[in-house]
mmCIF file of C-alpha atoms in Angstrom:
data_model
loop_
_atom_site.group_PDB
_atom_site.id
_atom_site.type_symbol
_atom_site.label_atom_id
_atom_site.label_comp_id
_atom_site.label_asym_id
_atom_site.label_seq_id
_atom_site.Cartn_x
_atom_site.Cartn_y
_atom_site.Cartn_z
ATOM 1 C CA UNK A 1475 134.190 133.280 -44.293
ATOM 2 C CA UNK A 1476 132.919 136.008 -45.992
ATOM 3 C CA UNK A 1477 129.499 136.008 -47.584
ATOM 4 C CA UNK A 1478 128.287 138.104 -50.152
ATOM 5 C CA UNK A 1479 124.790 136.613 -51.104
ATOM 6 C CA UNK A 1480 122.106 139.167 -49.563
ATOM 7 C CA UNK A 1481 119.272 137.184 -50.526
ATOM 8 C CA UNK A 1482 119.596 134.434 -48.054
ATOM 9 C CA UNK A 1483 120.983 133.283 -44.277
ATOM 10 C CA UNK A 1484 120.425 133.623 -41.124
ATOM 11 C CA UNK A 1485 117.435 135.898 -39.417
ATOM 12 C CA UNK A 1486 117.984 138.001 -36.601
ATOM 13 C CA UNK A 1487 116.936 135.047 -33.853
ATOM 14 C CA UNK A 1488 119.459 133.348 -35.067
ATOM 15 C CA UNK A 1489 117.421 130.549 -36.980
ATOM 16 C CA UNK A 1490 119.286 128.876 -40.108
ATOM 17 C CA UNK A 1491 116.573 128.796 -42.978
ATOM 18 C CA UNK A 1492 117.180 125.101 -44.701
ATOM 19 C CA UNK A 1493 115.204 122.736 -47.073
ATOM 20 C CA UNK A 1494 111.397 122.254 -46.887
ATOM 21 C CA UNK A 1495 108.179 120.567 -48.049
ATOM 22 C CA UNK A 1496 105.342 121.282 -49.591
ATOM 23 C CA UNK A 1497 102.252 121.107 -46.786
ATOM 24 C CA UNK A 1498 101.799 117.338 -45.755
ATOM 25 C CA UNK A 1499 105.013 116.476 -47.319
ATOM 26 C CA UNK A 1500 108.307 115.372 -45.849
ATOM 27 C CA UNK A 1501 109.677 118.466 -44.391
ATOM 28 C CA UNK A 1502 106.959 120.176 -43.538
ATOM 29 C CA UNK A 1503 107.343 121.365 -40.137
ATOM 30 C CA UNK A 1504 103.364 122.086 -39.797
ATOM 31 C CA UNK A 1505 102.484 118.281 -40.143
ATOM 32 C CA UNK A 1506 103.074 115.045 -39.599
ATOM 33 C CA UNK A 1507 104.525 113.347 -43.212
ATOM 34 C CA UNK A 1508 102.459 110.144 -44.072
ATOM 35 C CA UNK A 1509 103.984 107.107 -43.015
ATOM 36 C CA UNK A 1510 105.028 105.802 -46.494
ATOM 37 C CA UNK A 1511 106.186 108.780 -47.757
ATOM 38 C CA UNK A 1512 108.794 109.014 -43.964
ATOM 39 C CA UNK A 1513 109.767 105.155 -45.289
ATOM 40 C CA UNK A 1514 110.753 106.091 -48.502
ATOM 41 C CA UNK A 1515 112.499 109.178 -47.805
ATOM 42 C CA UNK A 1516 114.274 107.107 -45.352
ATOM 43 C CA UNK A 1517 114.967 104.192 -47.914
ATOM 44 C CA UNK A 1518 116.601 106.761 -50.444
ATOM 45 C CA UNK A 1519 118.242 108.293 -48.093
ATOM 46 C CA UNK A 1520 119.715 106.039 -46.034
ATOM 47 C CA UNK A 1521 119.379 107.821 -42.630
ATOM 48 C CA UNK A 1522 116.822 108.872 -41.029
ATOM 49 C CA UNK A 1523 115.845 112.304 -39.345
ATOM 50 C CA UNK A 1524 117.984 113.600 -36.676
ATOM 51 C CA UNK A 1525 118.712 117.331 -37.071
ATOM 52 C CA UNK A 1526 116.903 120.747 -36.752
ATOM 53 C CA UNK A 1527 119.029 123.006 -39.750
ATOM 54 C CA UNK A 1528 120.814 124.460 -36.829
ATOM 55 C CA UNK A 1529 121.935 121.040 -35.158
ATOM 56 C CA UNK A 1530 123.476 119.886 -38.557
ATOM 57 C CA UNK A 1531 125.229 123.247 -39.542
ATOM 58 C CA UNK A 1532 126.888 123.067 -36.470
ATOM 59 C CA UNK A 1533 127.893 119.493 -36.247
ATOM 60 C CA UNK A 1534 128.957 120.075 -40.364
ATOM 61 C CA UNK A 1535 131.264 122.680 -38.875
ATOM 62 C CA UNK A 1536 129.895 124.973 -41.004
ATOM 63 C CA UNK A 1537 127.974 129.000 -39.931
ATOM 64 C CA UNK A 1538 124.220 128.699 -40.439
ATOM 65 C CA UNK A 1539 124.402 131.382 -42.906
ATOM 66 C CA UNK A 1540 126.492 129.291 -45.098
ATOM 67 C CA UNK A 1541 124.771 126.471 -44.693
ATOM 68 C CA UNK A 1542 121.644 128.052 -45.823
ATOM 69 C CA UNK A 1543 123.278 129.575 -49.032
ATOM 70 C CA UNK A 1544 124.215 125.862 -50.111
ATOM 71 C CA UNK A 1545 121.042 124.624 -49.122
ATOM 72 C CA UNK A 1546 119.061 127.796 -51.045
ATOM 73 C CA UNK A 1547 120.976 126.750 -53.970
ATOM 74 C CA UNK A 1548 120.488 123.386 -53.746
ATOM 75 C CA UNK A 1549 116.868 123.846 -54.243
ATOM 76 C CA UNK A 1550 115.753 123.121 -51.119
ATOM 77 C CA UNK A 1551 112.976 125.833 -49.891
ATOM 78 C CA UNK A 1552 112.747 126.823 -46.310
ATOM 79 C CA UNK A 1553 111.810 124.783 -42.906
ATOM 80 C CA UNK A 1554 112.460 126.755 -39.741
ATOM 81 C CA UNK A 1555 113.925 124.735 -37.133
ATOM 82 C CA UNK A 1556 111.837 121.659 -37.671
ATOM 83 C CA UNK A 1557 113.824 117.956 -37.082
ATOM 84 C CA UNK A 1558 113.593 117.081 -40.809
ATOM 85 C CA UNK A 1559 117.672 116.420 -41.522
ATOM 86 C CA UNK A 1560 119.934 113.440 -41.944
ATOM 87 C CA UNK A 1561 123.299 112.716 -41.566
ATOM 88 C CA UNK A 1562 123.641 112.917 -45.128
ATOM 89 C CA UNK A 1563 122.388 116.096 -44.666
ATOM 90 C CA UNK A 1564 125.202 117.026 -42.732
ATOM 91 C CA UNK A 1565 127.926 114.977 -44.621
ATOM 92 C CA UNK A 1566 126.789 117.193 -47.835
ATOM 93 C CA UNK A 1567 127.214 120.567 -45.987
ATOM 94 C CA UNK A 1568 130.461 118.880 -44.567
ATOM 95 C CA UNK A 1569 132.347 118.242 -47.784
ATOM 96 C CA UNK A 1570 130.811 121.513 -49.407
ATOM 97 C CA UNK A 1571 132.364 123.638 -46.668
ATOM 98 C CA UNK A 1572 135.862 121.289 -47.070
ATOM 99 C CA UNK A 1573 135.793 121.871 -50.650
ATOM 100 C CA UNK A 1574 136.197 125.929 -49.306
ATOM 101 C CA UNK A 1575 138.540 125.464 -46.679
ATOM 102 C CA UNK A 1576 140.952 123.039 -48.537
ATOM 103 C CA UNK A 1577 140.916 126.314 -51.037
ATOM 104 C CA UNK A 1578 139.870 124.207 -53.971
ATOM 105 C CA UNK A 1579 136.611 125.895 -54.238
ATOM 106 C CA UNK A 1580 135.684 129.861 -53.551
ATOM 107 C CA UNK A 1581 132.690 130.205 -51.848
ATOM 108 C CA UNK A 1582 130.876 131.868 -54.600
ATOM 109 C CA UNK A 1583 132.015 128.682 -56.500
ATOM 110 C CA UNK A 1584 130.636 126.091 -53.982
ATOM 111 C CA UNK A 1585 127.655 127.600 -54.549
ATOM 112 C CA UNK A 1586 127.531 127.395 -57.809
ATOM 113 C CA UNK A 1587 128.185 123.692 -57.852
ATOM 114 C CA UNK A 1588 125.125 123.264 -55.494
ATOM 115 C CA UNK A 1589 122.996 125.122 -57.760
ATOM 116 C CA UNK A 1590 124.290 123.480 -60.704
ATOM 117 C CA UNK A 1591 123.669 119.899 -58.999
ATOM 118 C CA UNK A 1592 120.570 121.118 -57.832
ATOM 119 C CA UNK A 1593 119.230 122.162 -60.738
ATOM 120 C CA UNK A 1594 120.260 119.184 -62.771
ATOM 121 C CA UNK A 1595 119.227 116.541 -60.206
ATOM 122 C CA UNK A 1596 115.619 118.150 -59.475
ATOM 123 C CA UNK A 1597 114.281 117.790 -62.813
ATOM 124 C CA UNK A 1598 115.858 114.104 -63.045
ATOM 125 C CA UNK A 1599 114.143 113.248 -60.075
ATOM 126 C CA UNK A 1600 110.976 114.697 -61.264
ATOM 127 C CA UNK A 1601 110.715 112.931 -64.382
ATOM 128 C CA UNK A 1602 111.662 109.677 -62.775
ATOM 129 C CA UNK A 1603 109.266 109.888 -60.917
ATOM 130 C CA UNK A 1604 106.648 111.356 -63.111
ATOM 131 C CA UNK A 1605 107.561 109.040 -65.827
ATOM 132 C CA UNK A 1606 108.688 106.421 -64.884
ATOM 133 C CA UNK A 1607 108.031 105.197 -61.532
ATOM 134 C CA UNK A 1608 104.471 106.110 -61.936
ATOM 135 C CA UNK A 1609 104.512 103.927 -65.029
ATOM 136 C CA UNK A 1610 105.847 100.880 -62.772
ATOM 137 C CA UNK A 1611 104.123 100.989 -59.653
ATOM 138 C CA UNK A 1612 100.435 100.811 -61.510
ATOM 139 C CA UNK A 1613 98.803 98.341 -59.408
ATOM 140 C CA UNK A 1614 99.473 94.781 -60.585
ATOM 141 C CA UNK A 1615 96.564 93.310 -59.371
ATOM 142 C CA UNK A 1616 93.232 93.870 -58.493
ATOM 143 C CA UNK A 1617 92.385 95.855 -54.801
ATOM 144 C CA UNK A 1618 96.346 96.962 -54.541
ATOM 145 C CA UNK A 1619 97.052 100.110 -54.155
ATOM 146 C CA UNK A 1620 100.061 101.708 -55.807
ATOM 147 C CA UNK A 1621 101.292 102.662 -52.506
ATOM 148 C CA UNK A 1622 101.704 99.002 -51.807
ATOM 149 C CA UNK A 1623 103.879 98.389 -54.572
ATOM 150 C CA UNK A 1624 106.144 101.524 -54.667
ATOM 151 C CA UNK A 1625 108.387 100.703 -51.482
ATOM 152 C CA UNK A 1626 109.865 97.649 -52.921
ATOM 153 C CA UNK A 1627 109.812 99.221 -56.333
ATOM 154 C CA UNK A 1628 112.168 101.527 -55.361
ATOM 155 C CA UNK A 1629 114.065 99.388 -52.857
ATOM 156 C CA UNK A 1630 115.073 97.328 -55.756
ATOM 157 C CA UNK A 1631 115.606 100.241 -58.492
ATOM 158 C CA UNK A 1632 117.481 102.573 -56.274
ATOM 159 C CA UNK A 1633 120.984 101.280 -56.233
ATOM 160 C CA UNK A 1634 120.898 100.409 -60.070
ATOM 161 C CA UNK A 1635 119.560 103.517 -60.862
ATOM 162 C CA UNK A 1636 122.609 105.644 -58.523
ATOM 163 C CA UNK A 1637 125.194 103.299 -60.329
ATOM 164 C CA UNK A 1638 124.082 104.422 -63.513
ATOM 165 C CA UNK A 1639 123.807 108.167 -62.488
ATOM 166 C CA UNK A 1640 127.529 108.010 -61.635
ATOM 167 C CA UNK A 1641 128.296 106.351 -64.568
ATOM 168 C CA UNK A 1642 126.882 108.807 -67.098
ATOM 169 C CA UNK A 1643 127.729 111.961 -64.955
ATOM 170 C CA UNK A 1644 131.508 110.571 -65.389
ATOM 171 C CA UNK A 1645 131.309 109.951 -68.503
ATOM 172 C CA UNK A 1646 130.009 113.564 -69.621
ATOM 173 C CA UNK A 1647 132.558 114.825 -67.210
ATOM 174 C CA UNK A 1648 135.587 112.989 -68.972
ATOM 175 C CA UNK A 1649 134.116 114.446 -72.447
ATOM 176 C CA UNK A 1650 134.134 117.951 -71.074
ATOM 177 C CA UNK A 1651 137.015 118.106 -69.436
ATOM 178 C CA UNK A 1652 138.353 116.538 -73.155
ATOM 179 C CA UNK A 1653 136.764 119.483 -74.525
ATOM 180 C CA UNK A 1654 138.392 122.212 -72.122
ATOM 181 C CA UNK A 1655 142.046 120.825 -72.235
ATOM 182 C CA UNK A 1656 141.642 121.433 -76.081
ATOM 183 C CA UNK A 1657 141.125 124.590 -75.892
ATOM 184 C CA UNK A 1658 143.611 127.174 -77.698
ATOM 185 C CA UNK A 1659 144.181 129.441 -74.373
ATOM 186 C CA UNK A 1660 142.344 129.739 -70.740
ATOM 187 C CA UNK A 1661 140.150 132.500 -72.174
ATOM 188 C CA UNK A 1662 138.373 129.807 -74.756
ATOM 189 C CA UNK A 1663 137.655 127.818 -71.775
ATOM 190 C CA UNK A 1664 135.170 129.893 -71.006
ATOM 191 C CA UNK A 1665 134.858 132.130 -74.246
ATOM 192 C CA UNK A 1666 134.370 129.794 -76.795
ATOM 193 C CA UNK A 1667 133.605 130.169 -80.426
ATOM 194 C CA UNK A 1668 131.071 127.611 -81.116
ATOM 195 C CA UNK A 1669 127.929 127.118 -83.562
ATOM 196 C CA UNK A 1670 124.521 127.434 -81.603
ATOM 197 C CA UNK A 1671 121.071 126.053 -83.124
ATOM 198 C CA UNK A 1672 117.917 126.344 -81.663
ATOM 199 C CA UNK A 1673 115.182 124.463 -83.423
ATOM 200 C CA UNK A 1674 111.282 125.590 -83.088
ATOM 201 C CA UNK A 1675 108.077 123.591 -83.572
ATOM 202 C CA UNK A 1676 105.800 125.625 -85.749
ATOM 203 C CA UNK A 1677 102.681 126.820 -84.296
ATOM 204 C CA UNK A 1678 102.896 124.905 -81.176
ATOM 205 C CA UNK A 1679 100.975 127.521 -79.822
ATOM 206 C CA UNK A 1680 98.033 126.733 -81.625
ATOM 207 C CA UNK A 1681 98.083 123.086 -80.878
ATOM 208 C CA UNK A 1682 98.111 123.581 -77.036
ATOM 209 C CA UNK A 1683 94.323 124.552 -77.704
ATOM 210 C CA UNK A 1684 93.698 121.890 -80.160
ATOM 211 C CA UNK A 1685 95.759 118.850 -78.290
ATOM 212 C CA UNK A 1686 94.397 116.753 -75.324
ATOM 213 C CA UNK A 1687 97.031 117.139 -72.611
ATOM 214 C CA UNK A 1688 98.141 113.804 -72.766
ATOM 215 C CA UNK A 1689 98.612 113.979 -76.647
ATOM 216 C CA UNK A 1690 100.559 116.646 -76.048
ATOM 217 C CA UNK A 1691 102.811 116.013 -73.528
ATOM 218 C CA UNK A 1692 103.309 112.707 -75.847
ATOM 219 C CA UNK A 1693 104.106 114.666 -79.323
ATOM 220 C CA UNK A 1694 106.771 117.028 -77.301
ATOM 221 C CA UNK A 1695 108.245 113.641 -75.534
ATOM 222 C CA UNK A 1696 108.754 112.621 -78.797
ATOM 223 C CA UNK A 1697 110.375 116.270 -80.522
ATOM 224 C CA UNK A 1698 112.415 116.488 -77.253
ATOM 225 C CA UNK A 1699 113.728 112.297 -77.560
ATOM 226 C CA UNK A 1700 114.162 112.464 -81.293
ATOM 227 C CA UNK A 1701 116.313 115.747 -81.215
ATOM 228 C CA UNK A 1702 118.227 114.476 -78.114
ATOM 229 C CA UNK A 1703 118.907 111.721 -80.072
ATOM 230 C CA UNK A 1704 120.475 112.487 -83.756
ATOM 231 C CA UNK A 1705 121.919 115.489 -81.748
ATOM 232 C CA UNK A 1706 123.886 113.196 -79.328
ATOM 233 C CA UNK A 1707 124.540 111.054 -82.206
ATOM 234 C CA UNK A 1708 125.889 113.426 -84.433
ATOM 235 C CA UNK A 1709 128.669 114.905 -82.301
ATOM 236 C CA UNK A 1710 126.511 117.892 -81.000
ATOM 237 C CA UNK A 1711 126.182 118.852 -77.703
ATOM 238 C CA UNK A 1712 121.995 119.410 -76.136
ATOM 239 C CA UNK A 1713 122.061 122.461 -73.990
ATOM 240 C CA UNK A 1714 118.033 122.566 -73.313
ATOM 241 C CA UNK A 1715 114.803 121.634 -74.031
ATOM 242 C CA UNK A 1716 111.798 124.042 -73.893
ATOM 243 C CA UNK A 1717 108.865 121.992 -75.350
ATOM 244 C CA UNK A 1718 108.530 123.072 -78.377
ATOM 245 C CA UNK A 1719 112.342 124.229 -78.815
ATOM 246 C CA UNK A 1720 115.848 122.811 -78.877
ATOM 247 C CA UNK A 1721 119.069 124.286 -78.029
ATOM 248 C CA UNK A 1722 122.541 122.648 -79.393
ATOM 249 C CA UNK A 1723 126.174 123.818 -79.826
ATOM 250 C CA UNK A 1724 128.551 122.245 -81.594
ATOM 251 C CA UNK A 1725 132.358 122.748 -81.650
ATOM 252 C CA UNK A 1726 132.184 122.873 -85.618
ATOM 253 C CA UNK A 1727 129.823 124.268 -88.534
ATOM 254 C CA UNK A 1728 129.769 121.498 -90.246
ATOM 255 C CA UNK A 1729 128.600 119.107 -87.446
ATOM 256 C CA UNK A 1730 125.689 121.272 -86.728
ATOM 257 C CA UNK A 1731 124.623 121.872 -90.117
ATOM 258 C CA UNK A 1732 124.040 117.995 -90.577
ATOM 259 C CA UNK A 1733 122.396 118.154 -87.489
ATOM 260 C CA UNK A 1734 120.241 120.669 -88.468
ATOM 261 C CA UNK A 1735 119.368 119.557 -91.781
ATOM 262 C CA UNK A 1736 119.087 115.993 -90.574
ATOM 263 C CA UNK A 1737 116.570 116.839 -87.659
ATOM 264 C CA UNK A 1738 114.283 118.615 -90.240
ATOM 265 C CA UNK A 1739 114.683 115.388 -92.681
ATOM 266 C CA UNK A 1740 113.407 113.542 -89.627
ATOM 267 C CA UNK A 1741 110.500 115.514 -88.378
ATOM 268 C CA UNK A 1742 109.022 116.411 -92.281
ATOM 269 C CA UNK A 1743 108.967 112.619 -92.254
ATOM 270 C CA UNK A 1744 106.778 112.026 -89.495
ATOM 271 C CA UNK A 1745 103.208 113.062 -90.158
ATOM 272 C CA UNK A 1746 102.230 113.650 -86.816
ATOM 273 C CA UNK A 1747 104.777 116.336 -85.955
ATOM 274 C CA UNK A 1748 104.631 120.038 -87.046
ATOM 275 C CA UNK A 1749 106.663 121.824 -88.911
ATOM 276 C CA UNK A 1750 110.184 122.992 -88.014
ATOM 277 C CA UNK A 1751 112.258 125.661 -88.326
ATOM 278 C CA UNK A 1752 115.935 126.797 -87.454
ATOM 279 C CA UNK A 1753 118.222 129.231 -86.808
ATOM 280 C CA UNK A 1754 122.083 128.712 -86.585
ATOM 281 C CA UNK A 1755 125.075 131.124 -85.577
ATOM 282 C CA UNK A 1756 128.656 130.875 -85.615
ATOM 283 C CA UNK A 1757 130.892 133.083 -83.002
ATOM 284 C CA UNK A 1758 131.982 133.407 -79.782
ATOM 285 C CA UNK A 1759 130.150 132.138 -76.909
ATOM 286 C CA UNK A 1760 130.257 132.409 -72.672
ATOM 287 C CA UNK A 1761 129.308 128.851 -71.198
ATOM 288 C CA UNK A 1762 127.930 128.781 -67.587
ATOM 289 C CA UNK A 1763 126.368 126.252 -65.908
ATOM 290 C CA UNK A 1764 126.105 124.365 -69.051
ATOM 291 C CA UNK A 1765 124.484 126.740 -70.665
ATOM 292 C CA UNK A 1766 125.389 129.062 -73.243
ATOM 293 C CA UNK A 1767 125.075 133.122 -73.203
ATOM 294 C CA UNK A 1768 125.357 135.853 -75.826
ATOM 295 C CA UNK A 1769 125.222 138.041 -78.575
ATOM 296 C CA UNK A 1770 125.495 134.743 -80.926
ATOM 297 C CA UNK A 1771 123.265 132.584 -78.663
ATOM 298 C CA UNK A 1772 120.907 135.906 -79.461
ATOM 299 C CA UNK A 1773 121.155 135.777 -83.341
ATOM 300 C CA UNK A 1774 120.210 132.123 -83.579
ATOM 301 C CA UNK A 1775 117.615 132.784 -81.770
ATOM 302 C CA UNK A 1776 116.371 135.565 -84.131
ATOM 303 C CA UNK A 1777 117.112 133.787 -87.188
ATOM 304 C CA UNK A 1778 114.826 131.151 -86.110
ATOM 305 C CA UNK A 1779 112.007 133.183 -85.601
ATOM 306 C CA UNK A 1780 112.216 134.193 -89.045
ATOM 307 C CA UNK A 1781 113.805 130.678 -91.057
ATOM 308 C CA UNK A 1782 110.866 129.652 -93.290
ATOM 309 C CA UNK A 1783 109.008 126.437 -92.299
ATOM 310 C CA UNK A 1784 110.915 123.205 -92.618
ATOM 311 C CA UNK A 1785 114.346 125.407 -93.348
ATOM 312 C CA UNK A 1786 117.749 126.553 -91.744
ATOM 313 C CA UNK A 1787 118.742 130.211 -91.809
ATOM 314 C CA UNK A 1788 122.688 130.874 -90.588
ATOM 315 C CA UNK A 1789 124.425 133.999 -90.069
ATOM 316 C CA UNK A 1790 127.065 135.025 -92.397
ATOM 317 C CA UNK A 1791 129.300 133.957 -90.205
ATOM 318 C CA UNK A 1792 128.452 131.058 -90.120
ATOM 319 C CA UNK A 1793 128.235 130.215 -94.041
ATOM 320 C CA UNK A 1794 132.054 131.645 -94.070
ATOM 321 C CA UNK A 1795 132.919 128.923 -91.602
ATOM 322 C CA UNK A 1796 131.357 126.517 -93.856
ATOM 323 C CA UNK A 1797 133.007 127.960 -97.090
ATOM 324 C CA UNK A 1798 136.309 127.759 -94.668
ATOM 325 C CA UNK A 1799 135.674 124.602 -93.952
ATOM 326 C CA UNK A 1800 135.487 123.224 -97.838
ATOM 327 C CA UNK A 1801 132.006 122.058 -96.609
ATOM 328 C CA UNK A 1802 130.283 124.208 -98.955
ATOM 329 C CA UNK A 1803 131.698 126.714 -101.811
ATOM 330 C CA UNK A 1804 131.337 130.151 -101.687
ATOM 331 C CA UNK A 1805 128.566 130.346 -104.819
ATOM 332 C CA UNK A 1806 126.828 127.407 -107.121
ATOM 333 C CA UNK A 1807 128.848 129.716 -110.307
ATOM 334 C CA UNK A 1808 131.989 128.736 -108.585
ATOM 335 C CA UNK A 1809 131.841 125.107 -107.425
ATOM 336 C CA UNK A 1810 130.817 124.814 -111.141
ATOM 337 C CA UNK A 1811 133.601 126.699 -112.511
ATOM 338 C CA UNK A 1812 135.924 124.403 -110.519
ATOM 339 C CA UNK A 1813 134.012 121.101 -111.402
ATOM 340 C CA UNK A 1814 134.534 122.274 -115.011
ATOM 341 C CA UNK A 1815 138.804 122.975 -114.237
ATOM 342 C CA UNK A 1816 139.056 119.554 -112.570
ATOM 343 C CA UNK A 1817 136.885 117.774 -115.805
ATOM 344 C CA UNK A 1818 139.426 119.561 -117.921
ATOM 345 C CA UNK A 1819 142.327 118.320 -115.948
ATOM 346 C CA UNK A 1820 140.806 115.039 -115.924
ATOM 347 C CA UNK A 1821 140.667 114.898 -112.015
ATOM 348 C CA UNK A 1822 137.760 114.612 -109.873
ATOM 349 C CA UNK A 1823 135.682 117.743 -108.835
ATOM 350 C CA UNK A 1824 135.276 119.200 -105.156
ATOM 351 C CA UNK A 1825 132.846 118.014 -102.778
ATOM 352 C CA UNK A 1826 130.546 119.751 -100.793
ATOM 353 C CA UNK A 1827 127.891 119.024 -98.168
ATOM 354 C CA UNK A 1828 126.301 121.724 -97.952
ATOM 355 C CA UNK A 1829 124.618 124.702 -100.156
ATOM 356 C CA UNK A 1830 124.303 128.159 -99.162
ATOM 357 C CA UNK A 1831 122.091 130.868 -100.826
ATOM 358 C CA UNK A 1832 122.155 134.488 -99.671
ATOM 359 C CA UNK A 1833 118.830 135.872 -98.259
ATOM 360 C CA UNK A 1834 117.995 139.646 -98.826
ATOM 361 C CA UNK A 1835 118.925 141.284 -95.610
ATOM 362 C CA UNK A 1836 117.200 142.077 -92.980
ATOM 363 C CA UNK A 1837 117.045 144.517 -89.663
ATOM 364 C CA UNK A 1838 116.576 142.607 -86.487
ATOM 365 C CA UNK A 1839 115.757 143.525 -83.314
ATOM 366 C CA UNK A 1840 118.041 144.328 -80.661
ATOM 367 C CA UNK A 1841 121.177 143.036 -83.493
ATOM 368 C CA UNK A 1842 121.202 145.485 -86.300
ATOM 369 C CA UNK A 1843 120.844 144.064 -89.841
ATOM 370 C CA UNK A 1844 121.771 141.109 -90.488
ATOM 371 C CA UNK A 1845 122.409 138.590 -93.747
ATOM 372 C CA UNK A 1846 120.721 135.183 -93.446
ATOM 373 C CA UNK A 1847 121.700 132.336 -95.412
ATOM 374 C CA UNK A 1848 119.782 129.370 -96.155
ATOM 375 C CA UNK A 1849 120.991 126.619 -95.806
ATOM 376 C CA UNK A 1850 120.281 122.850 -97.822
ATOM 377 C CA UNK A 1851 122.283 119.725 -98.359
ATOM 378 C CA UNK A 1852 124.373 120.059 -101.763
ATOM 379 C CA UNK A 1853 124.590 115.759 -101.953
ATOM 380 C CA UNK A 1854 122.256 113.240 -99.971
ATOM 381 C CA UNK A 1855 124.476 112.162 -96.709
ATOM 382 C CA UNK A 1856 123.529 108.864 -95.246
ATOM 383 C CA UNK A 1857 121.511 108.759 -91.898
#
């Protein structure tokens, strides 16, 4: 197999570089890991250590050079030869590596998936634990310790919890694969026009110095939840959080208008959040990874670093979808002009959700000048 990734495999003795620990921590091939923390690792995993990383490449059939890229891009850091894997660990590598040779997957591909996964899974596991099994195993009576109660904590949780994983994972796959069988030719699969919206907490600088940590991490809990939220529920689709910032794509204007109008609505509302601003684009966009990349990812992004507080500036392309659309009219003197036809006529008058009003124009960086709408509801729309 060839590989092409420079940055990682196999050193000149030979060795396989594959996951490790942080000092004192599972893994670690410098100490012993403590007793409960071998029990649960065993628990979750459902095998217990076995393997050095060269013992499992080779009985996974697989070169210790590739078995170090997928592990690399798994997330997993580095652990010498230390007897720290699993037969999972080798049933992972195993199917990776049959994914390549069946020629479903490149290489480069395979990779990817084990970064993606990676990725994805780390910070799930991180906040579970961070969040939420911290939250449950507090100590439910007096002189236990919490590592008394975490075992069967998560002997009881973990099978619930995996059902569910699988469950939502499917069910986001089945709505993106709807979403890529829709699309006009191969090159939108990838290429996609879409509207992007990011979605910025004003002056969040300023309260990290003012904020106790804990009131912090609680107000951007609640931003992140809230946005997740009406975005989900609107028909939009959350690519990130950043703390104080949102990032959404829709596969229409007019859905992320509402969703951008209707997440300022919500957070004016609420006294103890800041104030909001954000910037929307409509074009074509590269997804990877589920992310999104480009020159109109890149003018959102601008416009929201210059939408006045508690508003929504879009690019012009963007209001000409809209006015497309019949979500909002080109001008205020025309939607009149045809409420006026249609009252002569005797027939009811065009709708619009939306208002646009043309902002002077403006030079920004790295994208030329540009014309900024704003952007306001034209009628109250229902929550």
């Amino acid at each position: 197999m060839t590989v092409d990734d420079t940055g990682s495999g196999a050193g000149a003795d030979g060795r396989v570089n594959l996951p490790a620990a942080e000092p004192g921590e599972p893994g670690d091939p410098g100490e012993d890991p403590h007793p409960l923390a071998l029990r649960l690792e065993q628990l979750i995993l459902g095998a217990e250590r076995r393997y050095t990383p060269f013992q499992a490449a080779r009985s996974a059939g697989v070169s210790m050079e590739l078995a170090s890229r997928f592990w690399r891009a798994m997330g997993f850091a580095d652990i010498g030869q230390a007897k720290a894997l699993t037969e999972a660990d080798v049933l992972a590598l195993r199917r990776l590596a049959g994914l390549v040779e069946a020629g479903l997957l490149s290489e480069a591909m395979a990779v990817q998936v084990a970064r993606s996964t990676g990725q994805t899974t780390a910070r799930l596991a991180e906040w579970q634990i961070d969040s939420f099994l911290e939250g449950l195993t507090e100590p439910p009576e007096p002189g236990m310790t919490r590592t008394e109660v975490t075992y069967p904590i998560v002997e009881l949780l973990l099978p619930e919890l995996e059902e569910f994983l699988v469950y939502v994972w499917r069910r986001q796959l089945a709505a993106s694969a709807g979403r890529v069988v829709q699309a006009a030719d191969d090159e939108e699969m990838v290429d996609r026009r879409l509207a992007v919206c990011f979605a910025d907490l004003v002056g969040f600088t300023r309260l990290t110095r003012r904020m106790e940590e804990e009131e912090l991490g609680e107000l951007v809990e609640a931003f992140e939840t809230t946005s997740a939220d009406l975005v989900a529920a609107r028909g939009g689709r959350l690519i990130k959080t950043l703390g104080d910032e949102v990032l959404y794509a829709a596969d229409d204007a007019g859905t992320a208008a509402d969703i951008a109008l209707l997440l300022v609505e919500t957070m004016s509302n609420d006294e103890t959040m800041p104030e909001l601003r954000v910037g929307m684009a409509f074009g074509t966009v590269t997804t990877r990874m589920g992310d999104v990349f480009g020159t109109t990812v890149n003018l959102a992004s601008r416009l929201t670093s210059i939408a006045p507080r508690d508003a929504v500036l879009v690019d012009s392309a963007f209001a000409e979808e809209l006015i497309r659309t019949g979500d909002a009219p080109a001008s205020e003197a025309e939607a009149a002009e045809e409420a006026a036809a249609a009252e002569k006529e005797g027939e009811e008058p065009p709708t619009y959700r939306f208002a646009l009003q043309p902002m002077w124009q403006r030079p920004v960086r790295g994208l030329g000048v540009v014309e900024p709408w704003l952007l306001t509801r034209r009628h109250s729309v229902a929550g």
